Coordinates of C-alpha atoms in Angstrom, one line a residue:
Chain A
X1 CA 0.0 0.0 0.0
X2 CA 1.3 3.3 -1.0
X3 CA 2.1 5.9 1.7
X4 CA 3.3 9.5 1.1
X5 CA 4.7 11.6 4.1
X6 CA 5.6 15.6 3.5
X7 CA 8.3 16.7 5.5
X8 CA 10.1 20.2 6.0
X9 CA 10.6 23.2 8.4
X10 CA 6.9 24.6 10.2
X11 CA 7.9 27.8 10.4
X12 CA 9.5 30.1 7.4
X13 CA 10.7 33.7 7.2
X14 CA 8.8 36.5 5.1
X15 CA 10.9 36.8 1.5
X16 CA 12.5 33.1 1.9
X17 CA 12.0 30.2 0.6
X18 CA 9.8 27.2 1.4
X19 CA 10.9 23.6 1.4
X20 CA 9.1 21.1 1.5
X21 CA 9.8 17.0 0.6
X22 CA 7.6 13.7 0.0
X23 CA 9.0 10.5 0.4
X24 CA 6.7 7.7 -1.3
X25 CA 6.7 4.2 0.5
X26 CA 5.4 0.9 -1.8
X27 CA 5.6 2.4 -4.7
X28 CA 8.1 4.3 -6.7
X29 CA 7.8 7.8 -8.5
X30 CA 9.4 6.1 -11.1
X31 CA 6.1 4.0 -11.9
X32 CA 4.1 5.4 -15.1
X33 CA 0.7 6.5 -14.7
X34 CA 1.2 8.4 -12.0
X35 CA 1.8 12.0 -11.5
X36 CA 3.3 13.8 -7.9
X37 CA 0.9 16.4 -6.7
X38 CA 1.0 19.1 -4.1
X39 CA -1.5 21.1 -3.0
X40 CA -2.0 23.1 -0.1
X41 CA -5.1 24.5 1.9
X42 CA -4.7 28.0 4.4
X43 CA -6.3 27.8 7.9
X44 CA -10.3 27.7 7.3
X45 CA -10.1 28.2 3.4
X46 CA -10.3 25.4 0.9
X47 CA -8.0 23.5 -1.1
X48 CA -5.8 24.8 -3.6
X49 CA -3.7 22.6 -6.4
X50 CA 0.3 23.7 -6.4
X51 CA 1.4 21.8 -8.9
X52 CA 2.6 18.0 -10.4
X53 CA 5.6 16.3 -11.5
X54 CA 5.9 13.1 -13.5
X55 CA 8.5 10.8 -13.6
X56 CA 9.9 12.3 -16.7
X57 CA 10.6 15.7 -15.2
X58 CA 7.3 17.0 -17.1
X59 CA 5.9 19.6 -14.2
X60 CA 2.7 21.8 -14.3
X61 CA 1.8 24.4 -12.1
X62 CA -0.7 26.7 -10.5
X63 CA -0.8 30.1 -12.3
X64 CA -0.8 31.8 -10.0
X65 CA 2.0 30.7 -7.8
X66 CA 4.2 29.8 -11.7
X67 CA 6.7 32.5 -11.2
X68 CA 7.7 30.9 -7.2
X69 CA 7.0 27.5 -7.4
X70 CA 9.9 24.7 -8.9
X71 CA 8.7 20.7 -8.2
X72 CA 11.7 18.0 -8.2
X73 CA 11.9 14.4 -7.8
X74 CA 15.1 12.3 -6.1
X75 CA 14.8 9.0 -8.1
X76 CA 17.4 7.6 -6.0
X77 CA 15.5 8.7 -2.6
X78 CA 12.1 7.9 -3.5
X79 CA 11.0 11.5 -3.1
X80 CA 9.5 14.4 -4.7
X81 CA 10.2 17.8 -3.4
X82 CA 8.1 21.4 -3.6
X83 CA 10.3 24.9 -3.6
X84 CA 8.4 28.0 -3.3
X85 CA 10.2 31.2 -3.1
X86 CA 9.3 34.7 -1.6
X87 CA 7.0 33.8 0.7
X88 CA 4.2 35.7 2.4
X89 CA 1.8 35.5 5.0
X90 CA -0.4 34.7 2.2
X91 CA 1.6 30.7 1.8
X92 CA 1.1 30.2 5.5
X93 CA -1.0 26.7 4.8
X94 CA -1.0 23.2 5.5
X95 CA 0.8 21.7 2.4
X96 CA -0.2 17.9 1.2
X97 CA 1.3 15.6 -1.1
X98 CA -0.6 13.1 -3.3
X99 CA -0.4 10.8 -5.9
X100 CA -2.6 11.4 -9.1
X101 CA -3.7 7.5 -10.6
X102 CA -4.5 7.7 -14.5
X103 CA -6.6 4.4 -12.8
X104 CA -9.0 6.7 -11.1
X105 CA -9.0 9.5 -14.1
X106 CA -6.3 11.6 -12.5
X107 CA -8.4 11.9 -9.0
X108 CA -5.9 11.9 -6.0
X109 CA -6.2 8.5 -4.4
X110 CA -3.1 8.7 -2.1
X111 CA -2.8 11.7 0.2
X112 CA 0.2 12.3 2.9
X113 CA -0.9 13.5 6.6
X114 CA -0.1 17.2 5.9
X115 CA 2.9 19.3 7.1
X116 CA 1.9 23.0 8.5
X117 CA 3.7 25.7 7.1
X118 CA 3.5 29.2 8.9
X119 CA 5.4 32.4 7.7
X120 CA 6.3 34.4 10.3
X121 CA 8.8 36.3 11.2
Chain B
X1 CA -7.0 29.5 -12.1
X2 CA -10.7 28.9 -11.7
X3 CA -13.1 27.5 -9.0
X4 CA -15.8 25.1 -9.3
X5 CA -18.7 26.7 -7.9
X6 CA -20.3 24.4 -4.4
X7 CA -22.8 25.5 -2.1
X8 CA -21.1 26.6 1.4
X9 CA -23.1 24.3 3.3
X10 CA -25.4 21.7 3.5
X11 CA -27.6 20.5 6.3
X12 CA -29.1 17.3 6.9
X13 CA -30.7 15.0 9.4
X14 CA -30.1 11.5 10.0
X15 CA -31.6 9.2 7.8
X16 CA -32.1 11.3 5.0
X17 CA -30.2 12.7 1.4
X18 CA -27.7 15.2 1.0
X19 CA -27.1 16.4 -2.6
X20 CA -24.0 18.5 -3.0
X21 CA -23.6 20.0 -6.5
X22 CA -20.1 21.1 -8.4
X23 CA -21.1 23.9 -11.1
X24 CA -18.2 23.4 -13.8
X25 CA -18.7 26.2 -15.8
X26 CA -17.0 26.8 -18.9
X27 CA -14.3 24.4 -18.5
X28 CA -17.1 21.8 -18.8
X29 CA -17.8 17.9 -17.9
X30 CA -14.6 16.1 -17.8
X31 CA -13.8 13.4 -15.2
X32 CA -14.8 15.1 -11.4
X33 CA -13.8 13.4 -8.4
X34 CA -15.0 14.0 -5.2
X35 CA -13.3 13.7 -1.7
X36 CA -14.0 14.5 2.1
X37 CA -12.3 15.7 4.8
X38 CA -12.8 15.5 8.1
X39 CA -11.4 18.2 10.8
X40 CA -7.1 18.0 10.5
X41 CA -7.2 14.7 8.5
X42 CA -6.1 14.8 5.0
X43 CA -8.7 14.6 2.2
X44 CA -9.8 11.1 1.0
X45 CA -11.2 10.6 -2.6
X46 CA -14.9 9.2 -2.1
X47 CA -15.9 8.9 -5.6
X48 CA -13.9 9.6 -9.1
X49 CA -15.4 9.9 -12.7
X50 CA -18.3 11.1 -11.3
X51 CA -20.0 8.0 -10.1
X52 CA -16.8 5.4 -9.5
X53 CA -16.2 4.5 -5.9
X54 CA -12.7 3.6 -4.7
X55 CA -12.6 0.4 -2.6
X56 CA -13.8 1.0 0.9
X57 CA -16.3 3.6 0.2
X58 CA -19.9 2.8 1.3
X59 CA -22.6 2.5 -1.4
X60 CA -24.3 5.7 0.6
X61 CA -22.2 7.8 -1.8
X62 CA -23.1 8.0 -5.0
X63 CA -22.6 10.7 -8.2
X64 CA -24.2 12.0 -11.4
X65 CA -23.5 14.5 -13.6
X66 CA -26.8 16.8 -15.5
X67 CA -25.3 19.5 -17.8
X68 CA -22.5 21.3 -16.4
X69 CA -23.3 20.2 -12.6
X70 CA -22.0 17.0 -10.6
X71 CA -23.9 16.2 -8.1
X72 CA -22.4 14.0 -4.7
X73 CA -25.8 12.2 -3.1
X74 CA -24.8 10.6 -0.1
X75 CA -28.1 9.0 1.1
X76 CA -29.2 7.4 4.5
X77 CA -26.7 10.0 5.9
X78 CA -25.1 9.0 9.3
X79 CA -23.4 11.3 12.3
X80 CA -20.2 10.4 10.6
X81 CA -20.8 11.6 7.5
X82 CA -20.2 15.2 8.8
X83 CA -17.2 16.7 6.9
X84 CA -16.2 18.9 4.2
X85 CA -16.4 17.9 0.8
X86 CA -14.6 18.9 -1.9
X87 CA -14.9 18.3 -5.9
X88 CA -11.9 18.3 -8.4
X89 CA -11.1 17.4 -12.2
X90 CA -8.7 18.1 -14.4
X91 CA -9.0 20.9 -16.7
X92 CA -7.3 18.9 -20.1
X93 CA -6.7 22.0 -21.7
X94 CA -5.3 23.8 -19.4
X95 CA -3.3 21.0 -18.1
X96 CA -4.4 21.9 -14.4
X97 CA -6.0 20.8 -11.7
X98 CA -9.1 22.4 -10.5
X99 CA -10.8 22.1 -6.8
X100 CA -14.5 23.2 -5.7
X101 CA -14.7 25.7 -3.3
X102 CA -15.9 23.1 -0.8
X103 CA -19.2 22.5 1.1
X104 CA -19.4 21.8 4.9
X105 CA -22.1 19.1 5.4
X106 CA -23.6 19.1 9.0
X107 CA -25.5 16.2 10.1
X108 CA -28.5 18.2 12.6

């Protein structure tokens, strides 16, 4: 069964930037048919879609977080990492990873626990 | 990017139907997926291509889709069933994913 757990620092500065890593266990990011998600949801708001990576490198992202936001993955580690830079107030969240399945027409079955991220100063 | 359009909230009392729709607007039907979350849990997908459940998902929930609207019916609801929902697809030509704004259903 595949698990996903987000990991990174809770607390960021204003104007830095936001690091955040998913390590996949039974499975691989390697597999096809699968695409890496995050997506993030701020204290009492809904959720919001980040952005995806596929195995290949191929990488789409939320418009309006394009020009700040960078996805990787670490074949070697199992992982897929999010980079957001110049952070406000307004990326305080808790950010999730999950896997997109082409076997349930690209819903998100798998979902990690969620990390909270606050920037604060 | 845009929204799909949900009603804030939904009530309902035990034993009965709650309907909660997902306007799509112009991006228009593709494949919608629907999850809930409960308070601090992540979200869990409930139903995908609009009436598929995942393994482990009651037969309560159920999905259609009429025009640009998917609809989540979960009937007989329960105490449990109290969460937030949210709907989701994948705007092709865009190549993004989309969420609903979310609907908090509360079991009176």
């Amino acid at each position: 069964q595949v698990q996903l757990q987000e990991s990174g620092p809770g607390l960021v500065k204003p104007s830095e930037t936001l690091s955040l890593t998913c390590t996949v266990s039974g499975g691989s990011v390697r597999s096809g048919g699968f695409y890496w998600s995050w997506i993030r949801q701020p204290p009492g708001k809904g959720l919001e879609w980040v952005g995806y990576i596929y195995h290949t490198g191929s990488t789409s992202y939320n418009p309006s977080l394009k020009s700040r936001v960078a996805l990787s993955t670490d074949i070697s580690k199992n992982q897929f990492s999010l980079t957001l830079s110049s952070v406000t107030a307004a990326d305080t969240a808790v950010y999730y990873c999950a896997r997109v399945s082409a076997t349930v027409v690209y819903g998100m079955d798998v979902w990690g626990q969620g990390t909270t991220v606050t920037v604060s100063s | 990017s845009s929204l799909l359009t949900q009603p804030p909230s939904v009530s309902v009392a035990p034993g009965q139907t709650a309907r909660i729709t997902c306007g799509t607007g112009d991006i228009g039907i593709k494949a919608v997926h629907w999850y809930r979350q409960n308070p601090g849990q992540a979200p869990v997908l409930v139903l995908y291509d609009a009436t598929d459940r995942p393994s482990g998902i009651p037969e309560r929930f159920s999905g259609s889709i009429s025009g640009d609207t998917a609809t989540l019916t979960i009937s007989r609801v329960e105490a449990g069933d109290a969460a937030d929902f949210y709907c989701q697809l994948w705007d092709s030509s865009r190549d993004q994913f989309v969420f609903g704004t979310g609907t908090t259903v509360t079991v009176l």
